[in-house]
PDB file of C-alpha atoms in Angstrom:
ATOM      1  CA  UNK B   1     -38.696 -31.385-114.356  1.00  0.00           C
ATOM      2  CA  UNK B   2     -40.560 -34.580-115.119  1.00  0.00           C
ATOM      3  CA  UNK B   3     -42.040 -35.648-118.402  1.00  0.00           C
ATOM      4  CA  UNK B   4     -45.705 -34.700-118.923  1.00  0.00           C
ATOM      5  CA  UNK B   5     -46.833 -38.322-118.837  1.00  0.00           C
ATOM      6  CA  UNK B   6     -45.276 -38.765-115.376  1.00  0.00           C
ATOM      7  CA  UNK B   7     -47.607 -36.190-113.724  1.00  0.00           C
ATOM      8  CA  UNK B   8     -50.404 -37.837-111.801  1.00  0.00           C
ATOM      9  CA  UNK B   9     -53.517 -35.680-112.095  1.00  0.00           C
ATOM     10  CA  UNK B  10     -55.971 -36.048-109.200  1.00  0.00           C
ATOM     11  CA  UNK B  11     -59.223 -34.462-108.084  1.00  0.00           C
ATOM     12  CA  UNK B  12     -57.581 -31.057-107.602  1.00  0.00           C
ATOM     13  CA  UNK B  13     -56.665 -30.656-111.276  1.00  0.00           C
ATOM     14  CA  UNK B  14     -57.211 -33.067-114.151  1.00  0.00           C
ATOM     15  CA  UNK B  15     -54.796 -34.164-116.851  1.00  0.00           C
ATOM     16  CA  UNK B  16     -56.436 -32.038-119.555  1.00  0.00           C
ATOM     17  CA  UNK B  17     -55.995 -28.923-117.448  1.00  0.00           C
ATOM     18  CA  UNK B  18     -52.336 -29.762-116.806  1.00  0.00           C
ATOM     19  CA  UNK B  19     -51.805 -30.149-120.554  1.00  0.00           C
ATOM     20  CA  UNK B  20     -53.604 -26.843-121.150  1.00  0.00           C
ATOM     21  CA  UNK B  21     -51.288 -25.086-118.706  1.00  0.00           C
ATOM     22  CA  UNK B  22     -48.253 -26.368-120.613  1.00  0.00           C
ATOM     23  CA  UNK B  23     -49.694 -25.078-123.872  1.00  0.00           C
ATOM     24  CA  UNK B  24     -50.508 -21.689-122.344  1.00  0.00           C
ATOM     25  CA  UNK B  25     -47.008 -21.235-120.974  1.00  0.00           C
ATOM     26  CA  UNK B  26     -45.449 -22.311-124.261  1.00  0.00           C
ATOM     27  CA  UNK B  27     -47.701 -20.155-126.444  1.00  0.00           C
ATOM     28  CA  UNK B  28     -49.856 -17.648-124.507  1.00  0.00           C
ATOM     29  CA  UNK B  29     -52.873 -16.147-126.261  1.00  0.00           C
ATOM     30  CA  UNK B  30     -53.000 -12.897-124.254  1.00  0.00           C
ATOM     31  CA  UNK B  31     -51.281 -10.037-126.138  1.00  0.00           C
ATOM     32  CA  UNK B  32     -47.934  -8.971-124.696  1.00  0.00           C
ATOM     33  CA  UNK B  33     -47.488  -5.559-123.023  1.00  0.00           C
ATOM     34  CA  UNK B  34     -51.168  -4.656-122.815  1.00  0.00           C
ATOM     35  CA  UNK B  35     -52.471  -2.688-119.846  1.00  0.00           C
ATOM     36  CA  UNK B  36     -54.330  -5.741-118.562  1.00  0.00           C
ATOM     37  CA  UNK B  37     -51.269  -7.971-118.625  1.00  0.00           C
ATOM     38  CA  UNK B  38     -48.348  -5.762-117.703  1.00  0.00           C
ATOM     39  CA  UNK B  39     -44.767  -5.819-118.940  1.00  0.00           C
ATOM     40  CA  UNK B  40     -43.260  -8.833-120.590  1.00  0.00           C
ATOM     41  CA  UNK B  41     -44.332 -11.985-122.382  1.00  0.00           C
ATOM     42  CA  UNK B  42     -43.647 -14.095-119.303  1.00  0.00           C
ATOM     43  CA  UNK B  43     -46.115 -12.158-117.163  1.00  0.00           C
ATOM     44  CA  UNK B  44     -48.718 -12.503-119.891  1.00  0.00           C
ATOM     45  CA  UNK B  45     -48.261 -16.267-119.945  1.00  0.00           C
ATOM     46  CA  UNK B  46     -48.454 -16.591-116.163  1.00  0.00           C
ATOM     47  CA  UNK B  47     -51.523 -14.356-116.085  1.00  0.00           C
ATOM     48  CA  UNK B  48     -53.257 -16.592-118.607  1.00  0.00           C
ATOM     49  CA  UNK B  49     -52.221 -19.716-116.680  1.00  0.00           C
ATOM     50  CA  UNK B  50     -53.582 -18.325-113.394  1.00  0.00           C
ATOM     51  CA  UNK B  51     -56.820 -17.414-115.171  1.00  0.00           C
ATOM     52  CA  UNK B  52     -57.055 -21.018-116.385  1.00  0.00           C
ATOM     53  CA  UNK B  53     -56.533 -22.336-112.839  1.00  0.00           C
ATOM     54  CA  UNK B  54     -59.415 -20.196-111.596  1.00  0.00           C
ATOM     55  CA  UNK B  55     -61.634 -21.130-114.546  1.00  0.00           C
ATOM     56  CA  UNK B  56     -61.296 -24.866-113.881  1.00  0.00           C
ATOM     57  CA  UNK B  57     -61.710 -24.290-110.129  1.00  0.00           C
ATOM     58  CA  UNK B  58     -58.331 -25.724-109.147  1.00  0.00           C
ATOM     59  CA  UNK B  59     -57.350 -22.856-106.837  1.00  0.00           C
ATOM     60  CA  UNK B  60     -60.735 -22.901-105.105  1.00  0.00           C
ATOM     61  CA  UNK B  61     -60.489 -26.655-104.519  1.00  0.00           C
ATOM     62  CA  UNK B  62     -56.889 -26.341-103.292  1.00  0.00           C
ATOM     63  CA  UNK B  63     -57.999 -23.776-100.718  1.00  0.00           C
ATOM     64  CA  UNK B  64     -60.194 -26.344 -98.955  1.00  0.00           C
ATOM     65  CA  UNK B  65     -57.364 -28.270 -97.297  1.00  0.00           C
ATOM     66  CA  UNK B  66     -53.608 -28.252 -96.802  1.00  0.00           C
ATOM     67  CA  UNK B  67     -53.397 -31.655 -98.506  1.00  0.00           C
ATOM     68  CA  UNK B  68     -55.262 -30.492-101.602  1.00  0.00           C
ATOM     69  CA  UNK B  69     -53.095 -27.380-101.744  1.00  0.00           C
ATOM     70  CA  UNK B  70     -49.896 -29.411-101.471  1.00  0.00           C
ATOM     71  CA  UNK B  71     -51.012 -31.747-104.258  1.00  0.00           C
ATOM     72  CA  UNK B  72     -51.797 -28.850-106.571  1.00  0.00           C
ATOM     73  CA  UNK B  73     -48.491 -27.114-105.858  1.00  0.00           C
ATOM     74  CA  UNK B  74     -46.595 -30.345-106.513  1.00  0.00           C
ATOM     75  CA  UNK B  75     -48.324 -30.760-109.865  1.00  0.00           C
ATOM     76  CA  UNK B  76     -47.766 -27.108-110.812  1.00  0.00           C
ATOM     77  CA  UNK B  77     -44.091 -27.284-109.835  1.00  0.00           C
ATOM     78  CA  UNK B  78     -43.658 -30.116-112.327  1.00  0.00           C
ATOM     79  CA  UNK B  79     -45.302 -27.948-114.992  1.00  0.00           C
ATOM     80  CA  UNK B  80     -43.524 -24.681-114.159  1.00  0.00           C
ATOM     81  CA  UNK B  81     -41.812 -23.688-110.897  1.00  0.00           C
ATOM     82  CA  UNK B  82     -42.571 -20.003-111.417  1.00  0.00           C
ATOM     83  CA  UNK B  83     -46.298 -20.645-111.830  1.00  0.00           C
ATOM     84  CA  UNK B  84     -46.349 -22.709-108.629  1.00  0.00           C
ATOM     85  CA  UNK B  85     -44.544 -19.921-106.792  1.00  0.00           C
ATOM     86  CA  UNK B  86     -47.057 -17.364-108.057  1.00  0.00           C
ATOM     87  CA  UNK B  87     -49.970 -19.121-106.318  1.00  0.00           C
ATOM     88  CA  UNK B  88     -48.187 -20.411-103.185  1.00  0.00           C
ATOM     89  CA  UNK B  89     -49.320 -17.511-101.027  1.00  0.00           C
ATOM     90  CA  UNK B  90     -52.887 -17.821-102.281  1.00  0.00           C
ATOM     91  CA  UNK B  91     -53.100 -21.414-101.102  1.00  0.00           C
ATOM     92  CA  UNK B  92     -51.372 -20.729 -97.773  1.00  0.00           C
ATOM     93  CA  UNK B  93     -53.494 -17.670 -96.992  1.00  0.00           C
ATOM     94  CA  UNK B  94     -56.752 -19.371 -97.952  1.00  0.00           C
ATOM     95  CA  UNK B  95     -56.086 -21.963 -95.263  1.00  0.00           C
ATOM     96  CA  UNK B  96     -55.207 -19.283 -92.730  1.00  0.00           C
ATOM     97  CA  UNK B  97     -58.404 -17.319 -93.442  1.00  0.00           C
ATOM     98  CA  UNK B  98     -60.519 -20.458 -93.103  1.00  0.00           C
ATOM     99  CA  UNK B  99     -59.205 -20.893 -89.558  1.00  0.00           C
ATOM    100  CA  UNK B 100     -60.082 -17.372 -88.410  1.00  0.00           C
ATOM    101  CA  UNK B 101     -63.211 -16.454 -86.487  1.00  0.00           C
ATOM    102  CA  UNK B 102     -66.167 -15.942 -88.845  1.00  0.00           C
ATOM    103  CA  UNK B 103     -67.056 -12.346 -89.617  1.00  0.00           C
ATOM    104  CA  UNK B 104     -68.348 -10.239 -92.475  1.00  0.00           C
ATOM    105  CA  UNK B 105     -64.974  -9.314 -94.012  1.00  0.00           C
ATOM    106  CA  UNK B 106     -63.474 -12.773 -93.574  1.00  0.00           C
ATOM    107  CA  UNK B 107     -66.576 -14.537 -94.905  1.00  0.00           C
ATOM    108  CA  UNK B 108     -66.811 -12.212 -97.915  1.00  0.00           C
ATOM    109  CA  UNK B 109     -63.170 -12.759 -98.815  1.00  0.00           C
ATOM    110  CA  UNK B 110     -63.476 -16.547 -98.545  1.00  0.00           C
ATOM    111  CA  UNK B 111     -66.600 -16.391-100.699  1.00  0.00           C
ATOM    112  CA  UNK B 112     -64.733 -14.399-103.327  1.00  0.00           C
ATOM    113  CA  UNK B 113     -61.882 -16.924-103.243  1.00  0.00           C
ATOM    114  CA  UNK B 114     -64.419 -19.683-103.802  1.00  0.00           C
ATOM    115  CA  UNK B 115     -65.683 -17.791-106.856  1.00  0.00           C
ATOM    116  CA  UNK B 116     -62.192 -17.530-108.321  1.00  0.00           C
ATOM    117  CA  UNK B 117     -60.508 -14.460-106.847  1.00  0.00           C
ATOM    118  CA  UNK B 118     -56.763 -14.798-106.215  1.00  0.00           C
ATOM    119  CA  UNK B 119     -54.729 -13.197-103.430  1.00  0.00           C
ATOM    120  CA  UNK B 120     -51.152 -12.866-102.287  1.00  0.00           C
ATOM    121  CA  UNK B 121     -49.283 -11.648 -99.208  1.00  0.00           C
ATOM    122  CA  UNK B 122     -47.744  -8.211 -98.704  1.00  0.00           C
ATOM    123  CA  UNK B 123     -44.643  -9.547 -96.965  1.00  0.00           C
ATOM    124  CA  UNK B 124     -43.153  -6.101 -96.342  1.00  0.00           C
ATOM    125  CA  UNK B 125     -45.035  -3.009 -95.170  1.00  0.00           C
ATOM    126  CA  UNK B 126     -42.790  -0.044 -95.884  1.00  0.00           C
ATOM    127  CA  UNK B 127     -45.339   2.338 -94.437  1.00  0.00           C
ATOM    128  CA  UNK B 128     -49.004   2.531 -93.522  1.00  0.00           C
ATOM    129  CA  UNK B 129     -51.008   5.385 -92.048  1.00  0.00           C
ATOM    130  CA  UNK B 130     -54.640   6.429 -91.855  1.00  0.00           C
ATOM    131  CA  UNK B 131     -55.447   9.945 -93.022  1.00  0.00           C
ATOM    132  CA  UNK B 132     -58.024  10.177 -90.237  1.00  0.00           C
ATOM    133  CA  UNK B 133     -55.436   9.119 -87.630  1.00  0.00           C
ATOM    134  CA  UNK B 134     -57.154   5.787 -86.943  1.00  0.00           C
ATOM    135  CA  UNK B 135     -58.584   2.868 -88.938  1.00  0.00           C
ATOM    136  CA  UNK B 136     -62.280   2.770 -89.826  1.00  0.00           C
ATOM    137  CA  UNK B 137     -64.610   1.815 -86.976  1.00  0.00           C
ATOM    138  CA  UNK B 138     -68.328   1.635 -86.242  1.00  0.00           C
ATOM    139  CA  UNK B 139     -68.717   5.389 -85.649  1.00  0.00           C
ATOM    140  CA  UNK B 140     -66.542   6.369 -88.651  1.00  0.00           C
ATOM    141  CA  UNK B 141     -66.842   3.456 -91.097  1.00  0.00           C
ATOM    142  CA  UNK B 142     -64.834   5.014 -93.959  1.00  0.00           C
ATOM    143  CA  UNK B 143     -61.064   5.525 -93.835  1.00  0.00           C
ATOM    144  CA  UNK B 144     -58.270   6.477 -96.215  1.00  0.00           C
ATOM    145  CA  UNK B 145     -54.855   4.827 -96.148  1.00  0.00           C
ATOM    146  CA  UNK B 146     -51.430   5.906 -97.345  1.00  0.00           C
ATOM    147  CA  UNK B 147     -48.740   3.269 -97.596  1.00  0.00           C
ATOM    148  CA  UNK B 148     -46.248   1.155 -99.470  1.00  0.00           C
ATOM    149  CA  UNK B 149     -46.416  -2.622 -99.647  1.00  0.00           C
ATOM    150  CA  UNK B 150     -43.991  -5.081-101.175  1.00  0.00           C
ATOM    151  CA  UNK B 151     -45.015  -8.361-102.822  1.00  0.00           C
ATOM    152  CA  UNK B 152     -43.213 -11.103-104.737  1.00  0.00           C
ATOM    153  CA  UNK B 153     -44.926 -11.007-108.134  1.00  0.00           C
ATOM    154  CA  UNK B 154     -46.646  -8.652-110.543  1.00  0.00           C
ATOM    155  CA  UNK B 155     -49.706  -7.245-108.686  1.00  0.00           C
ATOM    156  CA  UNK B 156     -51.955  -7.529-111.737  1.00  0.00           C
ATOM    157  CA  UNK B 157     -51.900 -11.309-111.335  1.00  0.00           C
ATOM    158  CA  UNK B 158     -54.004 -10.962-108.189  1.00  0.00           C
ATOM    159  CA  UNK B 159     -57.360  -9.603-107.075  1.00  0.00           C
ATOM    160  CA  UNK B 160     -56.235  -8.880-103.507  1.00  0.00           C
ATOM    161  CA  UNK B 161     -53.072  -8.187-101.538  1.00  0.00           C
ATOM    162  CA  UNK B 162     -53.475  -9.331 -97.936  1.00  0.00           C
ATOM    163  CA  UNK B 163     -51.683  -7.197 -95.351  1.00  0.00           C
ATOM    164  CA  UNK B 164     -51.579  -7.122 -91.560  1.00  0.00           C
ATOM    165  CA  UNK B 165     -52.200  -3.602 -90.320  1.00  0.00           C
ATOM    166  CA  UNK B 166     -50.955  -3.441 -86.723  1.00  0.00           C
ATOM    167  CA  UNK B 167     -52.368  -0.044 -85.680  1.00  0.00           C
ATOM    168  CA  UNK B 168     -55.885  -1.380 -85.946  1.00  0.00           C
ATOM    169  CA  UNK B 169     -55.096  -5.017 -85.245  1.00  0.00           C
ATOM    170  CA  UNK B 170     -56.536  -6.336 -88.491  1.00  0.00           C
ATOM    171  CA  UNK B 171     -55.930  -8.099 -91.763  1.00  0.00           C
ATOM    172  CA  UNK B 172     -56.916  -6.068 -94.805  1.00  0.00           C
ATOM    173  CA  UNK B 173     -57.498  -7.461 -98.280  1.00  0.00           C
ATOM    174  CA  UNK B 174     -56.378  -4.602-100.540  1.00  0.00           C
ATOM    175  CA  UNK B 175     -58.126  -4.883-103.937  1.00  0.00           C
ATOM    176  CA  UNK B 176     -55.672  -4.335-106.772  1.00  0.00           C
ATOM    177  CA  UNK B 177     -58.467  -2.806-108.877  1.00  0.00           C
ATOM    178  CA  UNK B 178     -59.330  -0.071-106.339  1.00  0.00           C
ATOM    179  CA  UNK B 179     -58.711   3.589-107.176  1.00  0.00           C
ATOM    180  CA  UNK B 180     -55.555   5.326-105.928  1.00  0.00           C
ATOM    181  CA  UNK B 181     -53.411   2.204-106.066  1.00  0.00           C
ATOM    182  CA  UNK B 182     -50.287   2.004-108.239  1.00  0.00           C
ATOM    183  CA  UNK B 183     -47.212  -0.200-108.454  1.00  0.00           C
ATOM    184  CA  UNK B 184     -43.749  -0.477-109.890  1.00  0.00           C
ATOM    185  CA  UNK B 185     -41.039  -3.096-110.111  1.00  0.00           C
ATOM    186  CA  UNK B 186     -38.032  -2.890-107.809  1.00  0.00           C
ATOM    187  CA  UNK B 187     -34.417  -2.817-108.922  1.00  0.00           C
ATOM    188  CA  UNK B 188     -32.903  -5.536-106.703  1.00  0.00           C
ATOM    189  CA  UNK B 189     -29.351  -5.881-105.516  1.00  0.00           C
ATOM    190  CA  UNK B 190     -27.270  -8.540-107.236  1.00  0.00           C
ATOM    191  CA  UNK B 191     -28.549 -12.022-106.449  1.00  0.00           C
ATOM    192  CA  UNK B 192     -31.826 -10.768-104.978  1.00  0.00           C
ATOM    193  CA  UNK B 193     -35.214 -11.518-106.557  1.00  0.00           C
ATOM    194  CA  UNK B 194     -37.288  -8.881-108.303  1.00  0.00           C
ATOM    195  CA  UNK B 195     -40.255  -7.679-106.223  1.00  0.00           C
ATOM    196  CA  UNK B 196     -43.042  -5.144-106.700  1.00  0.00           C
ATOM    197  CA  UNK B 197     -43.858  -2.090-104.607  1.00  0.00           C
ATOM    198  CA  UNK B 198     -47.549  -1.202-104.339  1.00  0.00           C
ATOM    199  CA  UNK B 199     -48.432   2.367-103.319  1.00  0.00           C
ATOM    200  CA  UNK B 200     -51.651   3.485-101.674  1.00  0.00           C
ATOM    201  CA  UNK B 201     -52.521   7.191-102.003  1.00  0.00           C
ATOM    202  CA  UNK B 202     -55.505   7.936 -99.772  1.00  0.00           C
ATOM    203  CA  UNK B 203     -57.029   4.637-100.809  1.00  0.00           C
ATOM    204  CA  UNK B 204     -60.541   4.211 -99.448  1.00  0.00           C
ATOM    205  CA  UNK B 205     -61.453   1.365 -97.077  1.00  0.00           C
ATOM    206  CA  UNK B 206     -64.630   0.517 -95.201  1.00  0.00           C
ATOM    207  CA  UNK B 207     -64.738  -0.946 -91.723  1.00  0.00           C
ATOM    208  CA  UNK B 208     -66.129  -4.112 -93.326  1.00  0.00           C
ATOM    209  CA  UNK B 209     -62.834  -4.498 -95.228  1.00  0.00           C
ATOM    210  CA  UNK B 210     -61.000  -5.147 -91.947  1.00  0.00           C
ATOM    211  CA  UNK B 211     -60.648  -8.678 -90.555  1.00  0.00           C
ATOM    212  CA  UNK B 212     -59.993  -8.380 -86.784  1.00  0.00           C
ATOM    213  CA  UNK B 213     -56.693  -9.978 -85.754  1.00  0.00           C
ATOM    214  CA  UNK B 214     -54.843  -8.773 -82.667  1.00  0.00           C
ATOM    215  CA  UNK B 215     -51.480 -10.366 -83.542  1.00  0.00           C
ATOM    216  CA  UNK B 216     -49.343 -10.938 -86.584  1.00  0.00           C
ATOM    217  CA  UNK B 217     -50.627 -13.968 -88.516  1.00  0.00           C
ATOM    218  CA  UNK B 218     -47.165 -15.548 -88.257  1.00  0.00           C
ATOM    219  CA  UNK B 219     -48.034 -16.210 -84.624  1.00  0.00           C
ATOM    220  CA  UNK B 220     -51.004 -18.365 -85.590  1.00  0.00           C
ATOM    221  CA  UNK B 221     -50.698 -22.151 -85.740  1.00  0.00           C
ATOM    222  CA  UNK B 222     -52.266 -22.106 -89.217  1.00  0.00           C
ATOM    223  CA  UNK B 223     -49.520 -19.881 -90.686  1.00  0.00           C
ATOM    224  CA  UNK B 224     -47.621 -21.541 -93.535  1.00  0.00           C
ATOM    225  CA  UNK B 225     -44.615 -19.757 -95.014  1.00  0.00           C
ATOM    226  CA  UNK B 226     -44.120 -20.697 -98.691  1.00  0.00           C
ATOM    227  CA  UNK B 227     -40.674 -21.831 -99.784  1.00  0.00           C
ATOM    228  CA  UNK B 228     -39.716 -19.823-102.849  1.00  0.00           C
ATOM    229  CA  UNK B 229     -37.437 -21.080-105.589  1.00  0.00           C
ATOM    230  CA  UNK B 230     -34.060 -19.491-106.261  1.00  0.00           C
ATOM    231  CA  UNK B 231     -34.164 -15.908-107.629  1.00  0.00           C
ATOM    232  CA  UNK B 232     -35.065 -15.703-111.284  1.00  0.00           C
ATOM    233  CA  UNK B 233     -34.765 -13.041-113.936  1.00  0.00           C
ATOM    234  CA  UNK B 234     -37.158 -10.116-114.337  1.00  0.00           C
ATOM    235  CA  UNK B 235     -39.134 -11.956-116.981  1.00  0.00           C
ATOM    236  CA  UNK B 236     -40.286 -14.613-114.496  1.00  0.00           C
ATOM    237  CA  UNK B 237     -42.070 -12.053-112.391  1.00  0.00           C
TER     238      UNK B 237
END
């Protein structure tokens, strides 16, 4: 940790915003344990800090280039390592999406990111199936999915969970606000980080929600795997 005066603010985030983040994390204004925030004072503080980053446009600016993203993450890590970790996937995935072939779903998602929406990666797919037996397509544009996804942080911090769905060869941005989606915290083994399991119960998707991708995104040159800090207590997630 460096002293506040040692942080060099640049065009990605200014000094006033960095100071505001410190104040938010020290004394969050969002009530603790409300439905909108989720369990724990720490989650409330991080939620408010992420909201501030979107309000000042820092996450949208950081999504424009790997260099801008790295500068923002470096600044955030000096403020709070957990906050930086919370938005690492957002920055990495924004760059990956920008490198994909243009299309309706991809363009819409990038537009939403530019307007302040935040996403993360579903790093583990415990199960995924389509009630219709196949993903949505031109002749049957509506589909319903059942599945379980695992992510690193509280799902309510994000607008979308990005997942690769191999049966249809596509990336899907799962909106956390959509009906028939629920989540719960895991009980990790000793020394393992807390994660969150997100359950889909006949969740509705449209063919325009699917971003065509015939291979796992890890195989793409633009894939960037975030480096997470050491496991922390439940309150940091």
